[in-house]
mmCIF file of C-alpha atoms and ligand atoms in Angstrom:
data_model
loop_
_atom_site.group_PDB
_atom_site.id
_atom_site.type_symbol
_atom_site.label_atom_id
_atom_site.label_comp_id
_atom_site.label_asym_id
_atom_site.label_seq_id
_atom_site.Cartn_x
_atom_site.Cartn_y
_atom_site.Cartn_z
ATOM 1 C CA UNK P 147 147.246 -155.996 -99.817
ATOM 2 C CA UNK P 148 144.596 -158.717 -99.590
ATOM 3 C CA UNK P 149 142.366 -156.352 -97.594
ATOM 4 C CA UNK P 150 142.809 -153.626 -100.162
ATOM 5 C CA UNK P 151 141.901 -156.013 -102.950
ATOM 6 C CA UNK P 152 138.805 -157.170 -101.070
ATOM 7 C CA UNK P 153 137.774 -153.587 -100.403
ATOM 8 C CA UNK P 154 138.076 -152.674 -104.032
ATOM 9 C CA UNK P 155 136.089 -155.746 -105.073
ATOM 10 C CA UNK P 156 133.322 -154.743 -102.665
ATOM 11 C CA UNK P 157 133.270 -151.156 -103.962
ATOM 12 C CA UNK P 158 133.251 -152.389 -107.544
ATOM 13 C CA UNK P 159 130.323 -154.736 -106.970
ATOM 14 C CA UNK P 160 128.463 -151.951 -105.155
ATOM 15 C CA UNK P 161 129.028 -149.758 -108.191
ATOM 16 C CA UNK P 162 127.625 -152.472 -110.395
ATOM 17 C CA UNK P 163 124.514 -152.972 -108.289
ATOM 18 C CA UNK P 164 124.020 -149.211 -108.059
ATOM 19 C CA UNK P 165 124.064 -148.841 -111.841
ATOM 20 C CA UNK P 166 120.583 -148.542 -113.266
ATOM 21 C CA UNK P 167 119.424 -151.123 -115.740
ATOM 22 C CA UNK P 168 116.909 -149.706 -118.182
ATOM 23 C CA UNK P 169 114.457 -152.035 -119.870
ATOM 24 C CA UNK P 170 112.521 -149.587 -122.022
ATOM 25 C CA UNK P 171 113.232 -146.228 -123.604
ATOM 26 C CA UNK P 172 110.783 -144.165 -125.653
ATOM 27 C CA UNK P 173 110.650 -140.927 -127.627
ATOM 28 C CA UNK P 174 107.788 -138.746 -128.777
ATOM 29 C CA UNK P 175 109.716 -136.812 -131.401
ATOM 30 C CA UNK P 176 112.496 -134.241 -131.594
ATOM 31 C CA UNK P 177 112.198 -130.690 -132.894
ATOM 32 C CA UNK P 178 111.780 -127.054 -131.998
ATOM 33 C CA UNK P 179 110.321 -127.874 -128.623
ATOM 34 C CA UNK P 180 110.906 -124.824 -126.441
ATOM 35 C CA UNK P 181 109.956 -124.308 -122.841
ATOM 36 C CA UNK P 182 109.057 -120.715 -123.730
ATOM 37 C CA UNK P 183 106.357 -121.854 -126.141
ATOM 38 C CA UNK P 184 104.931 -124.607 -123.944
ATOM 39 C CA UNK P 185 102.057 -124.156 -121.492
ATOM 40 C CA UNK P 186 102.209 -125.919 -118.121
ATOM 41 C CA UNK P 187 99.053 -127.755 -119.118
ATOM 42 C CA UNK P 188 100.534 -129.092 -122.331
ATOM 43 C CA UNK P 189 103.783 -130.065 -120.668
ATOM 44 C CA UNK P 190 101.936 -132.046 -118.074
ATOM 45 C CA UNK P 191 99.801 -133.724 -120.772
ATOM 46 C CA UNK P 192 103.004 -134.914 -122.476
ATOM 47 C CA UNK P 193 104.447 -136.139 -119.204
ATOM 48 C CA UNK P 194 101.279 -138.051 -118.405
ATOM 49 C CA UNK P 195 101.178 -139.733 -121.825
ATOM 50 C CA UNK P 196 104.866 -140.611 -121.817
ATOM 51 C CA UNK P 197 104.459 -142.111 -118.336
ATOM 52 C CA UNK P 198 101.465 -144.118 -119.529
ATOM 53 C CA UNK P 199 103.429 -145.383 -122.528
ATOM 54 C CA UNK P 200 106.377 -146.390 -120.326
ATOM 55 C CA UNK P 201 104.132 -148.192 -117.859
ATOM 56 C CA UNK P 202 102.292 -150.077 -120.600
ATOM 57 C CA UNK P 203 105.546 -151.362 -122.092
ATOM 58 C CA UNK P 204 107.010 -152.112 -118.676
ATOM 59 C CA UNK P 205 103.965 -154.213 -117.748
ATOM 60 C CA UNK P 206 104.634 -156.448 -120.768
ATOM 61 C CA UNK P 207 108.237 -156.965 -119.732
ATOM 62 C CA UNK P 208 107.241 -157.680 -116.140
ATOM 63 C CA UNK P 209 104.789 -160.327 -117.343
ATOM 64 C CA UNK P 210 107.675 -162.028 -119.112
ATOM 65 C CA UNK P 211 106.411 -161.105 -122.577
ATOM 66 C CA UNK P 212 108.776 -160.257 -125.417
ATOM 67 C CA UNK P 213 110.338 -156.884 -126.141
ATOM 68 C CA UNK P 214 108.121 -156.858 -129.275
ATOM 69 C CA UNK P 215 105.032 -156.781 -127.018
ATOM 70 C CA UNK P 216 106.596 -154.028 -124.908
ATOM 71 C CA UNK P 217 107.388 -151.840 -127.920
ATOM 72 C CA UNK P 218 103.889 -152.404 -129.344
ATOM 73 C CA UNK P 219 102.199 -151.487 -126.040
ATOM 74 C CA UNK P 220 104.204 -148.268 -125.629
ATOM 75 C CA UNK P 221 103.882 -147.134 -129.214
ATOM 76 C CA UNK P 222 100.146 -147.828 -129.400
ATOM 77 C CA UNK P 223 99.504 -145.519 -126.432
ATOM 78 C CA UNK P 224 101.299 -142.736 -128.306
ATOM 79 C CA UNK P 225 99.672 -143.564 -131.657
ATOM 80 C CA UNK P 226 96.255 -143.232 -130.015
ATOM 81 C CA UNK P 227 97.092 -139.826 -128.545
ATOM 82 C CA UNK P 228 96.644 -136.625 -130.599
ATOM 83 C CA UNK P 229 99.739 -135.212 -128.869
ATOM 84 C CA UNK P 230 102.087 -137.095 -131.183
ATOM 85 C CA UNK P 231 102.669 -137.198 -134.908
ATOM 86 C CA UNK P 232 101.759 -140.870 -135.264
ATOM 87 C CA UNK P 233 98.368 -142.539 -135.627
ATOM 88 C CA UNK P 234 95.752 -140.058 -134.377
ATOM 89 C CA UNK P 235 97.498 -136.688 -134.424
ATOM 90 C CA UNK P 236 99.546 -137.410 -137.552
ATOM 91 C CA UNK P 237 100.493 -134.396 -139.646
ATOM 92 C CA UNK P 238 98.913 -133.693 -143.051
ATOM 93 C CA UNK P 239 100.361 -134.162 -146.508
ATOM 94 C CA UNK P 240 100.234 -131.341 -149.053
ATOM 95 C CA UNK P 241 96.976 -132.754 -150.392
ATOM 96 C CA UNK P 242 95.369 -132.819 -146.960
ATOM 97 C CA UNK P 243 95.770 -136.484 -146.050
ATOM 98 C CA UNK P 244 97.283 -138.291 -143.088
ATOM 99 C CA UNK P 245 99.805 -140.771 -144.459
ATOM 100 C CA UNK P 246 101.385 -143.086 -141.931
ATOM 101 C CA UNK P 247 104.644 -145.059 -141.764
ATOM 102 C CA UNK P 248 105.928 -147.509 -139.137
ATOM 103 C CA UNK P 249 108.563 -150.188 -138.621
ATOM 104 C CA UNK P 250 109.802 -152.734 -136.121
ATOM 105 C CA UNK P 251 112.906 -154.895 -135.766
ATOM 106 C CA UNK P 252 113.549 -157.806 -133.408
ATOM 107 C CA UNK P 253 117.214 -158.111 -132.475
ATOM 108 C CA UNK P 254 117.169 -161.800 -131.616
ATOM 109 C CA UNK P 255 116.826 -162.989 -135.218
ATOM 110 C CA UNK P 256 116.946 -159.642 -137.041
ATOM 111 C CA UNK P 257 113.413 -160.111 -138.305
ATOM 112 C CA UNK P 258 111.792 -156.851 -139.360
ATOM 113 C CA UNK P 259 108.511 -155.423 -140.625
ATOM 114 C CA UNK P 260 107.442 -152.059 -142.003
ATOM 115 C CA UNK P 261 104.559 -150.265 -143.668
ATOM 116 C CA UNK P 262 104.541 -146.947 -145.487
ATOM 117 C CA UNK P 263 102.006 -144.509 -146.892
ATOM 118 C CA UNK P 264 98.825 -145.883 -145.313
ATOM 119 C CA UNK P 265 95.635 -143.914 -144.587
ATOM 120 C CA UNK P 266 93.261 -146.263 -142.787
ATOM 121 C CA UNK P 267 95.281 -148.387 -140.355
ATOM 122 C CA UNK P 268 94.562 -147.291 -136.782
ATOM 123 C CA UNK P 269 97.796 -148.634 -135.272
ATOM 124 C CA UNK P 270 100.532 -148.843 -137.901
ATOM 125 C CA UNK P 271 102.971 -150.451 -135.463
ATOM 126 C CA UNK P 272 100.652 -153.479 -135.117
ATOM 127 C CA UNK P 273 100.636 -153.940 -138.874
ATOM 128 C CA UNK P 274 104.428 -153.604 -139.024
ATOM 129 C CA UNK P 275 104.605 -156.432 -136.460
ATOM 130 C CA UNK P 276 102.201 -158.520 -138.534
ATOM 131 C CA UNK P 277 104.364 -157.944 -141.630
ATOM 132 C CA UNK P 278 107.344 -159.180 -139.609
ATOM 133 C CA UNK P 279 105.623 -162.209 -138.143
ATOM 134 C CA UNK P 280 103.031 -163.217 -140.681
ATOM 135 C CA UNK P 281 104.320 -162.339 -144.129
ATOM 136 C CA UNK P 282 107.287 -163.260 -146.267
ATOM 137 C CA UNK P 283 108.095 -159.560 -146.783
ATOM 138 C CA UNK P 284 109.731 -156.780 -144.825
ATOM 139 C CA UNK P 285 108.011 -153.671 -146.188
ATOM 140 C CA UNK P 286 104.513 -153.124 -147.561
ATOM 141 C CA UNK P 287 103.108 -149.849 -148.829
ATOM 142 C CA UNK P 288 99.853 -148.054 -149.593
ATOM 143 C CA UNK P 289 96.722 -149.983 -150.515
ATOM 144 C CA UNK P 290 98.579 -153.297 -150.438
ATOM 145 C CA UNK P 291 99.577 -152.726 -146.821
ATOM 146 C CA UNK P 292 95.986 -151.765 -146.017
ATOM 147 C CA UNK P 293 94.685 -154.931 -147.676
ATOM 148 C CA UNK P 294 97.175 -156.990 -145.663
ATOM 149 C CA UNK P 295 96.062 -155.291 -142.411
ATOM 150 C CA UNK P 296 92.437 -156.112 -143.217
ATOM 151 C CA UNK P 297 93.295 -159.739 -143.852
ATOM 152 C CA UNK P 298 95.110 -159.825 -140.519
ATOM 153 C CA UNK P 299 91.961 -158.478 -138.821
ATOM 154 C CA UNK P 300 93.776 -155.376 -137.644
ATOM 155 C CA UNK P 301 91.713 -152.314 -136.862
ATOM 156 C CA UNK P 302 90.781 -150.236 -139.909
ATOM 157 C CA UNK P 303 89.339 -146.730 -139.535
ATOM 158 C CA UNK P 304 88.011 -144.021 -141.815
ATOM 159 C CA UNK P 305 90.774 -141.608 -142.891
ATOM 160 C CA UNK P 306 88.866 -138.879 -140.993
ATOM 161 C CA UNK P 307 89.743 -140.639 -137.708
ATOM 162 C CA UNK P 308 93.250 -139.125 -137.971
ATOM 163 C CA UNK P 309 92.043 -135.540 -138.486
ATOM 164 C CA UNK P 310 92.966 -133.067 -135.725
ATOM 165 C CA UNK P 311 92.489 -129.319 -135.795
ATOM 166 C CA UNK P 312 95.980 -128.519 -134.620
ATOM 167 C CA UNK P 313 97.622 -130.479 -137.443
ATOM 168 C CA UNK P 314 95.159 -129.127 -140.010
ATOM 169 C CA UNK P 315 95.915 -125.551 -138.953
ATOM 170 C CA UNK P 316 99.622 -126.423 -139.130
ATOM 171 C CA UNK P 317 99.214 -127.464 -142.757
ATOM 172 C CA UNK P 318 97.322 -124.276 -143.651
ATOM 173 C CA UNK P 319 100.093 -122.153 -142.124
ATOM 174 C CA UNK P 320 102.746 -124.033 -144.057
ATOM 175 C CA UNK P 321 100.837 -123.787 -147.310
ATOM 176 C CA UNK P 322 100.548 -120.052 -146.863
ATOM 177 C CA UNK P 323 104.282 -119.838 -146.344
ATOM 178 C CA UNK P 324 105.035 -122.188 -149.241
ATOM 179 C CA UNK P 325 103.039 -119.931 -151.585
ATOM 180 C CA UNK P 326 105.504 -117.144 -151.001
ATOM 181 C CA UNK P 327 108.602 -119.241 -151.344
ATOM 182 C CA UNK P 328 111.169 -118.844 -154.065
ATOM 183 C CA UNK P 329 113.848 -121.019 -152.502
ATOM 184 C CA UNK P 330 115.593 -123.481 -154.762
ATOM 185 C CA UNK P 331 114.779 -127.076 -153.915
ATOM 186 C CA UNK P 332 117.690 -129.400 -153.066
ATOM 187 C CA UNK P 333 118.488 -132.199 -150.641
ATOM 188 C CA UNK P 334 120.398 -129.766 -148.468
ATOM 189 C CA UNK P 335 117.758 -127.085 -148.102
ATOM 190 C CA UNK P 336 114.857 -127.545 -145.801
ATOM 191 C CA UNK P 337 111.777 -126.761 -147.875
ATOM 192 C CA UNK P 338 110.493 -123.429 -146.542
ATOM 193 C CA UNK P 339 107.189 -125.117 -146.119
ATOM 194 C CA UNK P 340 108.705 -127.200 -143.313
ATOM 195 C CA UNK P 341 110.408 -124.350 -141.583
ATOM 196 C CA UNK P 342 107.697 -123.055 -139.309
ATOM 197 C CA UNK P 343 106.518 -126.406 -138.047
ATOM 198 C CA UNK P 344 109.463 -128.258 -136.687
ATOM 199 C CA UNK P 345 107.817 -129.973 -133.782
ATOM 200 C CA UNK P 346 108.021 -133.227 -135.670
ATOM 201 C CA UNK P 347 106.573 -135.613 -133.047
ATOM 202 C CA UNK P 348 107.280 -139.108 -134.352
ATOM 203 C CA UNK P 349 107.152 -141.833 -131.705
ATOM 204 C CA UNK P 350 109.520 -144.712 -131.000
ATOM 205 C CA UNK P 351 110.436 -147.322 -128.416
ATOM 206 C CA UNK P 352 113.268 -149.739 -127.691
ATOM 207 C CA UNK P 353 112.790 -152.529 -125.160
ATOM 208 C CA UNK P 354 114.892 -155.248 -123.533
ATOM 209 C CA UNK P 355 112.961 -158.272 -122.288
ATOM 210 C CA UNK P 356 113.751 -160.759 -119.534
ATOM 211 C CA UNK P 357 115.341 -163.126 -122.052
ATOM 212 C CA UNK P 358 117.769 -160.366 -123.041
ATOM 213 C CA UNK P 359 116.238 -159.719 -126.475
ATOM 214 C CA UNK P 360 115.966 -156.210 -127.870
ATOM 215 C CA UNK P 361 113.236 -154.756 -130.114
ATOM 216 C CA UNK P 362 113.119 -151.298 -131.688
ATOM 217 C CA UNK P 363 110.067 -149.683 -133.285
ATOM 218 C CA UNK P 364 109.106 -146.315 -134.807
ATOM 219 C CA UNK P 365 105.792 -144.834 -136.004
ATOM 220 C CA UNK P 366 105.082 -141.508 -137.695
ATOM 221 C CA UNK P 367 102.882 -139.319 -139.841
ATOM 222 C CA UNK P 368 106.045 -137.997 -141.496
ATOM 223 C CA UNK P 369 106.523 -134.294 -142.172
ATOM 224 C CA UNK P 370 103.778 -131.690 -142.647
ATOM 225 C CA UNK P 371 103.104 -130.793 -146.281
ATOM 226 C CA UNK P 372 105.001 -133.795 -147.639
ATOM 227 C CA UNK P 373 104.318 -134.425 -151.305
ATOM 228 C CA UNK P 374 104.369 -137.104 -154.001
ATOM 229 C CA UNK P 375 104.059 -140.004 -151.550
ATOM 230 C CA UNK P 376 107.233 -138.941 -149.748
ATOM 231 C CA UNK P 377 108.456 -141.529 -147.250
ATOM 232 C CA UNK P 378 110.901 -140.681 -144.477
ATOM 233 C CA UNK P 379 113.307 -142.725 -142.397
ATOM 234 C CA UNK P 380 110.810 -144.122 -139.880
ATOM 235 C CA UNK P 381 109.737 -147.190 -141.900
ATOM 236 C CA UNK P 382 113.207 -147.821 -143.320
ATOM 237 C CA UNK P 383 115.120 -150.541 -141.506
ATOM 238 C CA UNK P 384 118.649 -149.297 -140.910
ATOM 239 C CA UNK P 385 117.662 -145.618 -141.136
ATOM 240 C CA UNK P 386 114.949 -144.886 -138.539
ATOM 241 C CA UNK P 387 114.876 -148.284 -136.847
ATOM 242 C CA UNK P 388 117.371 -151.070 -136.217
ATOM 243 C CA UNK P 389 117.997 -153.842 -133.672
ATOM 244 C CA UNK P 390 120.424 -156.707 -133.266
ATOM 245 C CA UNK P 391 121.491 -158.772 -130.248
ATOM 246 C CA UNK P 392 123.593 -155.898 -128.918
ATOM 247 C CA UNK P 393 121.572 -152.718 -129.383
ATOM 248 C CA UNK P 394 118.263 -151.243 -130.572
ATOM 249 C CA UNK P 395 117.716 -147.783 -132.057
ATOM 250 C CA UNK P 396 114.723 -145.606 -132.991
ATOM 251 C CA UNK P 397 115.236 -142.211 -134.612
ATOM 252 C CA UNK P 398 113.242 -139.032 -135.124
ATOM 253 C CA UNK P 399 113.903 -135.852 -137.019
ATOM 254 C CA UNK P 400 114.403 -134.699 -140.559
ATOM 255 C CA UNK P 401 114.043 -138.101 -142.191
ATOM 256 C CA UNK P 402 115.906 -137.451 -145.436
ATOM 257 C CA UNK P 403 119.137 -137.010 -143.475
ATOM 258 C CA UNK P 404 118.608 -140.113 -141.379
ATOM 259 C CA UNK P 405 118.125 -142.091 -144.589
ATOM 260 C CA UNK P 406 121.263 -140.650 -146.194
ATOM 261 C CA UNK P 407 123.280 -141.305 -143.030
ATOM 262 C CA UNK P 408 121.772 -144.812 -142.672
ATOM 263 C CA UNK P 409 121.621 -143.643 -139.083
ATOM 264 C CA UNK P 410 120.343 -146.576 -137.041
ATOM 265 C CA UNK P 411 122.469 -149.218 -138.747
ATOM 266 C CA UNK P 412 125.534 -146.984 -138.622
ATOM 267 C CA UNK P 413 125.281 -146.896 -134.835
ATOM 268 C CA UNK P 414 125.083 -150.689 -134.629
ATOM 269 C CA UNK P 415 127.989 -151.027 -137.086
ATOM 270 C CA UNK P 416 130.189 -148.646 -135.086
ATOM 271 C CA UNK P 417 129.583 -150.843 -132.054
ATOM 272 C CA UNK P 418 129.990 -154.111 -133.930
ATOM 273 C CA UNK P 419 133.019 -153.344 -136.097
ATOM 274 C CA UNK P 420 134.758 -150.538 -134.245
ATOM 275 C CA UNK P 421 134.005 -151.671 -130.724
ATOM 276 C CA UNK P 422 132.648 -148.254 -129.863
ATOM 277 C CA UNK P 423 130.423 -147.894 -126.837
ATOM 278 C CA UNK P 424 126.816 -146.949 -127.475
ATOM 279 C CA UNK P 425 127.199 -143.418 -126.170
ATOM 280 C CA UNK P 426 130.027 -142.657 -128.590
ATOM 281 C CA UNK P 427 128.352 -144.438 -131.508
ATOM 282 C CA UNK P 428 125.057 -142.556 -131.098
ATOM 283 C CA UNK P 429 126.663 -139.150 -130.543
ATOM 284 C CA UNK P 430 128.957 -139.549 -133.556
ATOM 285 C CA UNK P 431 125.962 -140.375 -135.730
ATOM 286 C CA UNK P 432 123.990 -137.325 -134.602
ATOM 287 C CA UNK P 433 127.125 -135.205 -135.132
ATOM 288 C CA UNK P 434 127.432 -136.576 -138.656
ATOM 289 C CA UNK P 435 123.791 -135.716 -139.404
ATOM 290 C CA UNK P 436 124.360 -132.225 -138.045
ATOM 291 C CA UNK P 437 127.445 -131.830 -140.229
ATOM 292 C CA UNK P 438 125.388 -132.827 -143.250
ATOM 293 C CA UNK P 439 122.838 -130.127 -142.317
ATOM 294 C CA UNK P 440 120.111 -132.249 -140.775
ATOM 295 C CA UNK P 441 118.548 -132.351 -137.357
ATOM 296 C CA UNK P 442 116.776 -134.697 -135.008
ATOM 297 C CA UNK P 443 117.549 -137.231 -132.333
ATOM 298 C CA UNK P 444 117.371 -140.875 -131.400
ATOM 299 C CA UNK P 445 117.065 -143.298 -128.557
ATOM 300 C CA UNK P 446 119.173 -146.411 -128.048
ATOM 301 C CA UNK P 447 119.210 -149.245 -125.529
ATOM 302 C CA UNK P 448 121.884 -151.924 -125.279
ATOM 303 C CA UNK P 449 121.805 -155.503 -124.026
ATOM 304 C CA UNK P 450 123.126 -154.422 -120.610
ATOM 305 C CA UNK P 451 120.331 -151.915 -120.069
ATOM 306 C CA UNK P 452 122.277 -148.740 -120.842
ATOM 307 C CA UNK P 453 120.518 -145.953 -122.693
ATOM 308 C CA UNK P 454 121.574 -143.046 -124.908
ATOM 309 C CA UNK P 455 119.321 -140.239 -126.169
ATOM 310 C CA UNK P 456 121.339 -137.695 -128.166
ATOM 311 C CA UNK P 457 119.638 -134.976 -130.244
ATOM 312 C CA UNK P 458 120.646 -131.686 -131.839
ATOM 313 C CA UNK P 459 117.258 -129.953 -131.749
ATOM 314 C CA UNK P 460 115.882 -127.708 -128.990
ATOM 315 C CA UNK P 461 114.055 -130.627 -127.446
ATOM 316 C CA UNK P 462 113.004 -134.235 -127.695
ATOM 317 C CA UNK P 463 110.164 -135.861 -125.793
ATOM 318 C CA UNK P 464 111.850 -138.817 -124.157
ATOM 319 C CA UNK P 465 111.614 -141.216 -121.261
ATOM 320 C CA UNK P 466 112.928 -144.465 -119.879
ATOM 321 C CA UNK P 467 112.085 -146.986 -117.188
ATOM 322 C CA UNK P 468 114.407 -149.254 -115.204
ATOM 323 C CA UNK P 469 113.902 -152.898 -114.295
ATOM 324 C CA UNK P 470 112.839 -151.586 -110.869
ATOM 325 C CA UNK P 471 110.083 -149.473 -112.445
ATOM 326 C CA UNK P 472 111.846 -146.136 -111.897
ATOM 327 C CA UNK P 473 110.685 -143.604 -114.480
ATOM 328 C CA UNK P 474 112.709 -140.843 -116.065
ATOM 329 C CA UNK P 475 111.140 -138.250 -118.413
ATOM 330 C CA UNK P 476 112.652 -135.187 -120.108
ATOM 331 C CA UNK P 477 111.547 -132.759 -122.805
ATOM 332 C CA UNK P 478 114.092 -129.980 -123.274
ATOM 333 C CA UNK P 479 117.814 -129.945 -123.838
HETATM 334 N N1 LIG X 196 111.583 -138.768 -139.153
HETATM 335 C C1 LIG X 196 110.236 -138.492 -139.511
HETATM 336 C C2 LIG X 196 110.149 -138.354 -141.014
HETATM 337 O O1 LIG X 196 111.054 -137.808 -141.607
HETATM 338 C C3 LIG X 196 109.711 -137.238 -138.914
HETATM 339 C C4 LIG X 196 109.964 -137.111 -137.442
HETATM 340 O O2 LIG X 196 110.698 -137.855 -136.840
HETATM 341 O O3 LIG X 196 109.398 -136.222 -136.838
HETATM 342 O O4 LIG X 196 109.181 -138.764 -141.590
#
């Protein structure tokens, strides 16, 4: 009996040591990402960038820096790449501008920062961090946010810095389609203008540092052809981004639904109040969004280094890295 007990203790501890502990998880957007419409060249470009983003964040954690530094490092790599709909490579608004949103939340003390609707801030995630750490506010928008970034000596660029041909062509295609639309507008109908460009491409990261603190961050250009200063879920704490001492979440997808489902906070609440595990909490939230008619995905990382990455679109650029530096990257379902 004693032997049996000992044997099962040994097997159990082996199981524990064999379980991977993730320290960083990232996404580069969910949407109609199909293998059939992807070239080998493009796929490898995404894999290279996602790997670079994971390594940059991992290096911060290895140095003993905070999960805030890790999230910033990962997200900035993706913001600087035209492959993603954040920073350079952001989609265009209906009036031909790139309008950026970003947010960050630090689980340790639930501090948070966000900016929305900016046109000249090179790395929105850096400004979101500055809002969190150096202002008395949580969310700044438009010219005020840009003024704040300037005062914080953060990098300011000409709006033309964000221009890319692919996104510009995407807008022209949508406008053409929108001209011929007669569909009634409501919160439950995807504007036809969005329909042909569903490779959203927002970026996000959740990290767990050596002190056990979690940070979640998200950065985006929003949705192509957005109008009237539309703001999605990405800069809204509790919708696109949330972190506490137990879990961190960053979402991507059709933002209106993630706002209405208060997606990121709902996941944390299911874990906190209903004792649900992260896998169940995240899947239930995506299922709820699907039931409402929306689509997208999210990444989550808990204090024990478990990850979840559910989505209901054809694909989601996503990756994670363990405390041992093992990298995992996936694109399709
Ligand atoms: N959620 C973003 C928004 O609605 C878009 C995306 O994730 O691709 O602005």
